[in-house]
CSV table of C-alpha atoms in Angstrom, one decimal:
chain,number,residue,atom,x,y,z
W,1,UNK,CA,232.3,-21.1,161.8
W,2,UNK,CA,231.5,-17.5,160.8
W,3,UNK,CA,231.2,-15.1,163.7
W,4,UNK,CA,229.6,-11.6,163.6
W,5,UNK,CA,231.5,-9.3,165.9
W,6,UNK,CA,229.7,-6.2,167.1
W,7,UNK,CA,231.2,-3.1,168.7
W,8,UNK,CA,230.1,0.5,169.5
W,9,UNK,CA,227.5,0.1,172.2
W,10,UNK,CA,227.5,2.0,175.5
W,11,UNK,CA,225.8,4.5,177.7
W,12,UNK,CA,224.7,7.8,176.2
W,13,UNK,CA,222.4,10.7,177.3
W,14,UNK,CA,219.1,11.3,175.5
W,15,UNK,CA,219.7,13.2,172.3
W,16,UNK,CA,223.2,11.8,171.9
W,17,UNK,CA,224.6,9.5,169.2
W,18,UNK,CA,226.3,6.1,168.9
W,19,UNK,CA,227.6,4.2,166.0
W,20,UNK,CA,227.4,0.4,166.0
W,21,UNK,CA,229.6,-1.8,163.8
W,22,UNK,CA,229.4,-5.5,162.9
W,23,UNK,CA,232.1,-7.4,161.0
W,24,UNK,CA,232.1,-11.0,159.8
W,25,UNK,CA,235.2,-12.7,161.2
W,26,UNK,CA,236.0,-15.2,158.5
W,27,UNK,CA,236.8,-15.1,154.9
W,28,UNK,CA,233.5,-15.6,153.1
W,29,UNK,CA,232.2,-15.6,149.6
W,30,UNK,CA,229.5,-13.0,150.0
W,31,UNK,CA,226.8,-11.6,152.3
W,32,UNK,CA,223.3,-11.0,151.2
W,33,UNK,CA,221.0,-9.0,153.5
W,34,UNK,CA,222.4,-7.5,156.7
W,35,UNK,CA,220.5,-6.0,159.6
W,36,UNK,CA,220.2,-4.8,163.1
W,37,UNK,CA,217.7,-6.0,165.6
W,38,UNK,CA,217.1,-5.1,169.3
W,39,UNK,CA,215.6,-6.6,172.4
W,40,UNK,CA,214.6,-4.6,175.4
W,41,UNK,CA,214.0,-6.3,178.8
W,42,UNK,CA,210.7,-8.2,178.8
W,43,UNK,CA,210.1,-7.6,175.1
W,44,UNK,CA,210.5,-9.6,171.9
W,45,UNK,CA,213.4,-9.0,169.6
W,46,UNK,CA,212.4,-6.5,166.9
W,47,UNK,CA,213.8,-5.3,163.6
W,48,UNK,CA,215.6,-2.0,163.7
W,49,UNK,CA,216.9,-1.7,160.1
W,50,UNK,CA,218.0,-4.0,157.2
W,51,UNK,CA,220.0,-3.4,154.1
W,52,UNK,CA,220.4,-5.5,151.0
W,53,UNK,CA,223.7,-6.1,149.1
W,54,UNK,CA,222.5,-3.4,146.7
W,55,UNK,CA,222.0,-1.0,149.7
W,56,UNK,CA,218.2,-1.0,149.6
W,57,UNK,CA,217.2,-0.2,153.2
W,58,UNK,CA,214.2,-0.4,155.4
W,59,UNK,CA,213.6,0.8,158.9
W,60,UNK,CA,211.3,0.4,161.8
W,61,UNK,CA,208.9,3.3,162.1
W,62,UNK,CA,210.3,4.1,165.5
W,63,UNK,CA,213.8,4.9,164.2
W,64,UNK,CA,213.1,6.5,160.8
W,65,UNK,CA,214.8,9.8,160.4
W,66,UNK,CA,217.1,9.1,163.4
W,67,UNK,CA,219.0,5.9,162.5
W,68,UNK,CA,221.0,5.1,159.3
W,69,UNK,CA,222.1,1.7,158.3
W,70,UNK,CA,225.0,1.3,155.9
W,71,UNK,CA,227.5,-1.4,154.8
W,72,UNK,CA,230.9,-1.9,153.3
W,73,UNK,CA,230.9,-5.0,151.2
W,74,UNK,CA,234.7,-5.1,150.8
W,75,UNK,CA,235.0,-5.2,154.6
W,76,UNK,CA,232.0,-7.5,155.2
W,77,UNK,CA,230.8,-4.9,157.7
W,78,UNK,CA,227.5,-3.3,158.5
W,79,UNK,CA,227.0,-0.1,160.5
W,80,UNK,CA,224.2,1.6,162.4
W,81,UNK,CA,224.5,5.3,163.0
W,82,UNK,CA,222.1,6.2,165.8
W,83,UNK,CA,221.3,9.9,166.3
W,84,UNK,CA,218.8,11.7,168.6
W,85,UNK,CA,218.7,8.7,170.9
W,86,UNK,CA,215.8,8.3,173.3
W,87,UNK,CA,215.5,6.3,176.5
W,88,UNK,CA,213.1,3.9,174.7
W,89,UNK,CA,216.0,2.9,172.4
W,90,UNK,CA,217.7,1.2,175.3
W,91,UNK,CA,218.1,-2.5,174.4
W,92,UNK,CA,220.6,-5.1,173.4
W,93,UNK,CA,221.3,-4.6,169.7
W,94,UNK,CA,222.1,-7.7,167.6
W,95,UNK,CA,223.7,-7.9,164.2
W,96,UNK,CA,222.3,-10.3,161.6
W,97,UNK,CA,223.7,-11.4,158.3
W,98,UNK,CA,222.7,-13.9,155.6
W,99,UNK,CA,226.1,-15.3,154.7
W,100,UNK,CA,227.2,-17.3,151.7
W,101,UNK,CA,230.3,-19.0,153.1
W,102,UNK,CA,231.6,-20.5,149.8
W,103,UNK,CA,230.6,-20.1,146.1
W,104,UNK,CA,228.7,-23.4,146.2
W,105,UNK,CA,227.1,-22.8,149.7
W,106,UNK,CA,223.5,-22.0,150.4
W,107,UNK,CA,222.9,-18.7,152.4
W,108,UNK,CA,222.8,-19.2,156.1
W,109,UNK,CA,221.7,-16.8,158.9
W,110,UNK,CA,224.2,-15.7,161.5
W,111,UNK,CA,223.8,-13.5,164.6
W,112,UNK,CA,226.2,-11.5,166.7
W,113,UNK,CA,226.5,-11.8,170.4
W,114,UNK,CA,224.7,-8.5,171.1
W,115,UNK,CA,225.9,-5.1,172.3
W,116,UNK,CA,224.2,-3.1,175.0
W,117,UNK,CA,222.9,0.4,174.2
W,118,UNK,CA,221.7,2.4,177.2
W,119,UNK,CA,220.1,5.8,176.8
W,120,UNK,CA,219.7,7.8,180.0
W,121,UNK,CA,217.1,10.5,180.4
């Protein structure tokens, strides 16, 4: 079973920065798209940013210019650099990846367990 292991969440003051990381814990054939989503209390999970294997990115309007998604294909890892954080960025952040486990496998979606990001005002 592939697991996505996240790290880097925490408590930060408004205007501060955090960097989230997410790594696939098993040897796999490849990963297609990877992304970060977040869910605040009482709200639905929403897209924050996604990146293709070719490093084409897209962002939620609310984070454009502040957050940067990147990936290291050799390490099966995706990152989210979050700058100029605001209290409204407070949420549980989830990593998502479309994983091809073996060369003959179909892609399958996996999710991380979530990491809490809290931004104080």
